[in-house]
CSV table of C-alpha atoms and ligand atoms in Angstrom, one decimal:
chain,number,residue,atom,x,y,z
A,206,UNK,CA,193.7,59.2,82.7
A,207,UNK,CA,190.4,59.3,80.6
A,208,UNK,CA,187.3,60.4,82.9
A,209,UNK,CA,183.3,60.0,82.8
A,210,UNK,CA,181.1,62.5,80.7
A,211,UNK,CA,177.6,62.5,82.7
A,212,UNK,CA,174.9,64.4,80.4
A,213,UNK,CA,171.8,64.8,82.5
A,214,UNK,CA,169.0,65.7,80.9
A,215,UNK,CA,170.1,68.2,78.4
A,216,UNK,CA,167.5,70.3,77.0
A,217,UNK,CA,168.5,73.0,74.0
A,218,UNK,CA,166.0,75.1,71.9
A,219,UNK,CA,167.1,77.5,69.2
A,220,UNK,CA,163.9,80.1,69.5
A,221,UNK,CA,161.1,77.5,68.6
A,222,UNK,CA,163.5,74.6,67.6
A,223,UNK,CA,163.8,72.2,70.3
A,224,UNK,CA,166.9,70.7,69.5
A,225,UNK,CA,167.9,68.0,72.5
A,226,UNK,CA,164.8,67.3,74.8
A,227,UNK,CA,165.8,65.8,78.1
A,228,UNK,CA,169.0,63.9,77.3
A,229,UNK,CA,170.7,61.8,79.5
A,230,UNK,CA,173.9,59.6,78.6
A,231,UNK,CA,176.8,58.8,81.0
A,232,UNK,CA,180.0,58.4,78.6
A,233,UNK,CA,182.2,55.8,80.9
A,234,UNK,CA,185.9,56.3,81.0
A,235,UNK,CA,187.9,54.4,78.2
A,236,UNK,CA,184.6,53.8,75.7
A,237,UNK,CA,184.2,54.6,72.5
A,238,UNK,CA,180.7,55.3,72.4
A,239,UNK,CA,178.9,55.9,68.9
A,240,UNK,CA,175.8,58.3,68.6
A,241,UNK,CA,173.8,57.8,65.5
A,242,UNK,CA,170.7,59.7,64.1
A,243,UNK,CA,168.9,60.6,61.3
A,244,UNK,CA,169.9,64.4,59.6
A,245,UNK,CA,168.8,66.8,62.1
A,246,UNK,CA,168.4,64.3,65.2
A,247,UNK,CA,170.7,66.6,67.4
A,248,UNK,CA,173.8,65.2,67.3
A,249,UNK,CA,176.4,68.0,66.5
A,250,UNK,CA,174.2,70.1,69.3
A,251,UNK,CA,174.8,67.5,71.6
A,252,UNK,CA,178.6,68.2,71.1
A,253,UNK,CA,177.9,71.8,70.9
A,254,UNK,CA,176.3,71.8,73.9
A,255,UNK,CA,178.7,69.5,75.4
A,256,UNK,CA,181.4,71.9,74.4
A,257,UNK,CA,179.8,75.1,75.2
A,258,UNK,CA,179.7,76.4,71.9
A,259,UNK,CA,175.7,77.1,73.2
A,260,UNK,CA,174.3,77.0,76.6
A,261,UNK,CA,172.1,74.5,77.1
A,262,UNK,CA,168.6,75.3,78.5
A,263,UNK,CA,168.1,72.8,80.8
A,264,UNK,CA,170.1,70.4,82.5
A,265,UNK,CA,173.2,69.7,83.2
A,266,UNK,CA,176.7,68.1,81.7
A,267,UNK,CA,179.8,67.3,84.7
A,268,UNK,CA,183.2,65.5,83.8
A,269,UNK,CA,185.2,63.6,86.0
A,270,UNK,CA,182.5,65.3,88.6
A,271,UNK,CA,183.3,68.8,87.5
A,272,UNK,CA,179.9,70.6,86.5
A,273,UNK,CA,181.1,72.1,82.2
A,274,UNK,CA,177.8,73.9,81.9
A,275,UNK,CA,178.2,77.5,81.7
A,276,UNK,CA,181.9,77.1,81.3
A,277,UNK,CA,183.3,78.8,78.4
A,278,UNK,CA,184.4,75.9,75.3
A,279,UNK,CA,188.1,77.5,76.3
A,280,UNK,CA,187.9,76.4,79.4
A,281,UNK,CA,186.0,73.3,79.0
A,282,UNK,CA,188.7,72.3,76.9
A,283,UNK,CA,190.8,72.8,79.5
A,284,UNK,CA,189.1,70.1,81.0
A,285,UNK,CA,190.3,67.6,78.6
A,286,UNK,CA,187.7,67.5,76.1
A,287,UNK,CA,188.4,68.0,72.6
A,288,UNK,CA,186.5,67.9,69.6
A,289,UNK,CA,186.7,67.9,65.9
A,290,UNK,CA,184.1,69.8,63.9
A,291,UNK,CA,181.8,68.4,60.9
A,292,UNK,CA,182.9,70.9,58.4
A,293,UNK,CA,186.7,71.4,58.6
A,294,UNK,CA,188.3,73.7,60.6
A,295,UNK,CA,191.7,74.1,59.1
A,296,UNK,CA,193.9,76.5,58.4
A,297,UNK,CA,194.4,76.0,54.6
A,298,UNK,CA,197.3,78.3,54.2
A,299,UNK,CA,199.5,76.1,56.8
A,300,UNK,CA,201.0,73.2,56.2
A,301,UNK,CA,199.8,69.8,58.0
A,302,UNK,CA,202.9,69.7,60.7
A,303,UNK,CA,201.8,73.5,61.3
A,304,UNK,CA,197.9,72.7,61.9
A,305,UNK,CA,198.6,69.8,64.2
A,306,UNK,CA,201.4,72.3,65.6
A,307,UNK,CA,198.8,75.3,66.5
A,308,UNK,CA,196.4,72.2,68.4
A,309,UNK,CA,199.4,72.2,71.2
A,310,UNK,CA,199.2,75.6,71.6
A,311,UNK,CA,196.8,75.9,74.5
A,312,UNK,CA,199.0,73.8,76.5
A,313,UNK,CA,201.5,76.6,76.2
A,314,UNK,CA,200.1,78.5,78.8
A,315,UNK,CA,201.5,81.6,77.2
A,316,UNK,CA,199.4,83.8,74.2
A,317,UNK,CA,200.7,83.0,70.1
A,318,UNK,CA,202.2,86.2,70.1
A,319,UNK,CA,205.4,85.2,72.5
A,320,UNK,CA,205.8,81.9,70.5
A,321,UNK,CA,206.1,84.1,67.6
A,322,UNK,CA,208.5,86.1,68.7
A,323,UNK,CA,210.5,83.3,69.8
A,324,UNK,CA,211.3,83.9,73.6
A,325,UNK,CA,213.9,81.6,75.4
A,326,UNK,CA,211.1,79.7,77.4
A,327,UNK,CA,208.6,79.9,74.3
A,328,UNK,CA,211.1,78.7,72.4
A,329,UNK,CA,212.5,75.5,74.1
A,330,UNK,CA,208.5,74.9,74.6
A,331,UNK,CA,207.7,75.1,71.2
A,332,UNK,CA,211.0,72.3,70.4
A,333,UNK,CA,209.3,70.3,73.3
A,334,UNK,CA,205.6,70.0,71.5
A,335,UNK,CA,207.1,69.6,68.1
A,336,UNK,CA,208.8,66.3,68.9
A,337,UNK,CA,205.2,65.4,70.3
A,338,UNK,CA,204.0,66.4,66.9
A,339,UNK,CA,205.9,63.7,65.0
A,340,UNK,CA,204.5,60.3,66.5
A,341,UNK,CA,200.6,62.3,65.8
A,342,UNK,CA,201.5,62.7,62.3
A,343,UNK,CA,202.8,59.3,62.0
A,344,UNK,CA,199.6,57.3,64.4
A,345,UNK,CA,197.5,59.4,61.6
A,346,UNK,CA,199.5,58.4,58.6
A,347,UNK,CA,199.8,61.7,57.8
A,348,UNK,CA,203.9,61.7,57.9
A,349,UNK,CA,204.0,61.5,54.0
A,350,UNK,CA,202.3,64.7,53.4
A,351,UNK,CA,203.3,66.6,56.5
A,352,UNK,CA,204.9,69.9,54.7
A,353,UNK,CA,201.9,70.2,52.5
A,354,UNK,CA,199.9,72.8,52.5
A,355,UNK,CA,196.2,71.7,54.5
A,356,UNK,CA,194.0,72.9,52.0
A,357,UNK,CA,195.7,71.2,48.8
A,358,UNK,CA,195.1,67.9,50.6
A,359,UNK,CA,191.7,65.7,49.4
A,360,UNK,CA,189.2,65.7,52.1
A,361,UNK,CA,189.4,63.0,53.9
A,362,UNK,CA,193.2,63.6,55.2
A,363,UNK,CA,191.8,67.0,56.0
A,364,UNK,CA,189.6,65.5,58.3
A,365,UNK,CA,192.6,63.3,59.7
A,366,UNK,CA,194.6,66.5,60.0
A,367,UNK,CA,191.4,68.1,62.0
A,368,UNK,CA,192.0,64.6,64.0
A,369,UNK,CA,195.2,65.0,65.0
A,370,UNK,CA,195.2,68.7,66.0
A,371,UNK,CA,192.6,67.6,68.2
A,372,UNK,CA,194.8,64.8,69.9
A,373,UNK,CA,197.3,67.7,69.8
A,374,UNK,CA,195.5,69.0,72.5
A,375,UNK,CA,196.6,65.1,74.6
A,376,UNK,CA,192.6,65.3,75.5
A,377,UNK,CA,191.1,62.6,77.8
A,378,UNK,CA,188.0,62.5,75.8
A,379,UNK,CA,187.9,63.2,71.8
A,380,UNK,CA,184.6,64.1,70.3
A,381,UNK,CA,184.6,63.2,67.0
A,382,UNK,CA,181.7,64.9,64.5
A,383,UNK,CA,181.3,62.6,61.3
A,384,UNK,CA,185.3,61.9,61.0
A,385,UNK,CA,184.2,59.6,58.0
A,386,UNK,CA,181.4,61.8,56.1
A,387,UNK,CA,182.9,62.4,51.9
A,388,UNK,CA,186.1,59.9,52.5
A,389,UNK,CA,187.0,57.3,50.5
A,390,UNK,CA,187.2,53.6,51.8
A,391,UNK,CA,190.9,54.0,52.3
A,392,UNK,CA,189.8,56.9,55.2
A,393,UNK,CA,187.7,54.9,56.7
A,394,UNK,CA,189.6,52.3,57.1
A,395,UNK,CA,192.5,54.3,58.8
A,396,UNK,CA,189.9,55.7,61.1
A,397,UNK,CA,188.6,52.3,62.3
A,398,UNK,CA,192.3,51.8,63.3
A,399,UNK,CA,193.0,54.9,64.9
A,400,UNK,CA,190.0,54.5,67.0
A,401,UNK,CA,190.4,51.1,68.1
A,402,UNK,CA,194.2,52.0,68.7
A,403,UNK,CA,193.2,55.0,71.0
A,404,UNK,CA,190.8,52.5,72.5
A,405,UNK,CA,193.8,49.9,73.0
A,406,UNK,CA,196.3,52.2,74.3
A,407,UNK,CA,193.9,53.9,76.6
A,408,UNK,CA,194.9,57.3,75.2
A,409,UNK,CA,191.4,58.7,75.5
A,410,UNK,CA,187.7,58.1,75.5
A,411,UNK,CA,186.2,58.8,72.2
A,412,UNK,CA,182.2,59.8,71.2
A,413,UNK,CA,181.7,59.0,68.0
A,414,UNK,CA,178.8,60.7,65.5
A,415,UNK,CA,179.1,58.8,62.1
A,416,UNK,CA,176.4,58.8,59.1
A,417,UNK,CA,178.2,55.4,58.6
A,418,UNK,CA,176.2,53.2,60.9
A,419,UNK,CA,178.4,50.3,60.5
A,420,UNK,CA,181.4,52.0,61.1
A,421,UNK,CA,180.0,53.1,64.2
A,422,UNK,CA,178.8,49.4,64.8
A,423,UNK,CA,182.5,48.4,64.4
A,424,UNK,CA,184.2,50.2,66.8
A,425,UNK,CA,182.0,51.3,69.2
A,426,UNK,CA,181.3,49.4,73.2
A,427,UNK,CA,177.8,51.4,73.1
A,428,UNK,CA,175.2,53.6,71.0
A,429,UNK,CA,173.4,55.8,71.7
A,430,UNK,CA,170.3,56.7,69.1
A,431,UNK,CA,169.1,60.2,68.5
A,432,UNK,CA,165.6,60.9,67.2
A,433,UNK,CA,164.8,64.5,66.9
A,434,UNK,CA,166.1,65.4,70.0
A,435,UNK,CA,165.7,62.6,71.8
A,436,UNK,CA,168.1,59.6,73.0
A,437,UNK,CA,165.5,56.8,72.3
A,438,UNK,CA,168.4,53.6,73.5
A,439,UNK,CA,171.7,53.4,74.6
A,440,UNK,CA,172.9,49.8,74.0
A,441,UNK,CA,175.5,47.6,72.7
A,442,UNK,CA,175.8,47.5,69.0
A,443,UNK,CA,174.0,44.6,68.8
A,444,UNK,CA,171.4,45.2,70.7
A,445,UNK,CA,170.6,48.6,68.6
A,446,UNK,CA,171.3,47.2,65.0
A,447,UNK,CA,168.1,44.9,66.4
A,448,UNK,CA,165.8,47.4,67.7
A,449,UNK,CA,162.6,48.3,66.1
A,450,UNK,CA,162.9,51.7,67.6
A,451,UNK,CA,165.7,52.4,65.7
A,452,UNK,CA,164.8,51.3,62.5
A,453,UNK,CA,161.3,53.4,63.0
A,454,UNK,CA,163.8,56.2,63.7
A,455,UNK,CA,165.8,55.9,60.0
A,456,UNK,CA,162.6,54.8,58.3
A,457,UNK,CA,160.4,58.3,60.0
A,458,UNK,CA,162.8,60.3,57.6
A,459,UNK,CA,163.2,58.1,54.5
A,460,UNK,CA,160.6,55.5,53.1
A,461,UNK,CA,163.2,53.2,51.9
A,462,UNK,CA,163.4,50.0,54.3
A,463,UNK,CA,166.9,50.1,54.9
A,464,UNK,CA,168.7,46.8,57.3
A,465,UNK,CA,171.2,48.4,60.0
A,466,UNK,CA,173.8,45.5,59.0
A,467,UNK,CA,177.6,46.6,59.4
A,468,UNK,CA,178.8,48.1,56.1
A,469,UNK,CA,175.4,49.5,55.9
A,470,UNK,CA,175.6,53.3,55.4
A,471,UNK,CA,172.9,56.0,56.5
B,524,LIG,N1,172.7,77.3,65.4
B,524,LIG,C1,171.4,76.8,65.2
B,524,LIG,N2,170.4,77.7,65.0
B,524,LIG,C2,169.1,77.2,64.8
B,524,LIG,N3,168.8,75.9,64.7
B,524,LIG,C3,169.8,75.0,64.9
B,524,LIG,C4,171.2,75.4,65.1
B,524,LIG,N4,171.9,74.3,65.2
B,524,LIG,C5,171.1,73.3,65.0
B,524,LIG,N5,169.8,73.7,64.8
B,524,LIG,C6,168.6,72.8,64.6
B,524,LIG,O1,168.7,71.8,65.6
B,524,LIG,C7,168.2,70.6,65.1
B,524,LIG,C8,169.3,69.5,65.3
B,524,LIG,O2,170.4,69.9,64.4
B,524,LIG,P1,171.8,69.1,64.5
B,524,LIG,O3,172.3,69.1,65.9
B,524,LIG,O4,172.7,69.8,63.5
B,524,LIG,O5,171.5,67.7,63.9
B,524,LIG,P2,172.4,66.5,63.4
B,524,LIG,O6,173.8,66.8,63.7
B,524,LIG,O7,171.9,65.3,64.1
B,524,LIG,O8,172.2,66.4,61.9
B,524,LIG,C9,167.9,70.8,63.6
B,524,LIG,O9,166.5,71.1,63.6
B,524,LIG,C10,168.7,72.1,63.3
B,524,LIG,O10,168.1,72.8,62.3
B,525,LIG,MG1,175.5,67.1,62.5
């Protein structure tokens, strides 16, 4: 059962860098809600802070009425919040199967040194969550080059890889940090139908951050808009591809009129 993500207003300042300032957004169960931003809006802090990679410095974040903040990201991924991360977070040397493989681990409930050393339980465990492995590898179209080794894939199946060790971890909400950024067309297109399959299915809630506005207008219920640390709207796609605020907030960082239409990309 997917749950609601209530961010109240989160504050986060990295010594004089105020990063998020006061941010509220309450992530309802089964949405796939898109954040947008210019570079540097605060974005992958939000997640961060989300996740507690950092403490925040004000404010709060609860899911499915559980307060997170303070919580370790170990725990708060108990929770069932995943994430992926903008810059990979493979491990190159393994093969795809094995990557998605070590994202199940955690639900073990025993430590990677008992799995390696094969014990009955571990063992039987470890069949269990590799025939869960399969149907990821397959929803991800990554069946093809599953005994390949990670890092001698291009980039954007990398970033599908980082995708499905994430679902690995059968989260209720995914947080997805620019799944889209350096892929080709073909990429994108396989993510807009993983998300809208995981949005079908009711697997999980997903928070998208894409550069690719009109990705993010294509899949998502609601956006919210970053603007240097600020959420300045959350609306329906619609409603924020029209907003003068928004364009303000794309224009403030680049001169070039730009028109938020789908297929547009920031
Ligand atoms: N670990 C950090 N240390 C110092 N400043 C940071 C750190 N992470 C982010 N920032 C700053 O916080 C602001 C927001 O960054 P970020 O969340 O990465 O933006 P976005 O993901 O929207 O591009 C930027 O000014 C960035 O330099
Ligand atoms: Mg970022």
């Amino acid at each position: 059962m997917t749950g609601e993500l209530v961010i109240d207003r989160l504050g986060l300042r990295f010594g004089g860098v105020v990063a998020l300032r006061e941010v509220s957004i309450r992530h309802h169960p089964d949405e796939v809600l898109g954040i947008i931003g210019p570079n540097g809006a605060g974005k992958t802090s939000l997640i961060n802070a989300v996740t507690g990679i950092y403490p925040p410095s004000s404010g709060s974040v609860s899911y499915r009425g559980t307060p997170l903040t303070g919580r370790s990201p170990e725990s708060i991924v108990a929770t069932g919040i995943a994430r992926t991360f903008q810059h990979n977070q493979l491990c190159g040397d393994l093969t795809v199967r094995e990557n998605v493989l070590l994202g199940c681990h955690p639900r073990l409930g025993y430590g990677m040194g008992k799995a390696a050393l094969g014990f009955g339980p571990a063992r039987r465990a470890e069949r269990r969550l590799r025939g869960e492995v399969e149907p990821l590898l397959e929803l991800l179209n990554l069946g093809q080059v599953a005994a390949e080794q990670a890092h001698s894939l291009p980039y954007g199946l990398q970033k599908r890889v980082e995708m499905a060790r994430a679902l690995a971890l059968r989260p209720t909400t995914l947080l997805l940090d620019e799944p889209a950024a350096g892929t080709s067309d073909e990429d994108r297109a396989a993510l807009v139908r993983i998300i809208k399959h995981l949005r079908q299915e009711g697997a999980c809630s997903v928070v998208l951050i894409e550069h690719d506005v009109g990705l993010v207008m294509e899949v998502s219920d609601r956006v919210a808009v970053l603007d240097w640390g600020e959420c300045i709207m959350v609306d329906t796609p619609e409603a924020v591809a029209a907003d003068a605020r928004v364009l303000a907030a794309y224009l403030g960082v680049d001169d070039t009129p730009r028109d938020l239409a789908p297929s547009d990309s920031i």
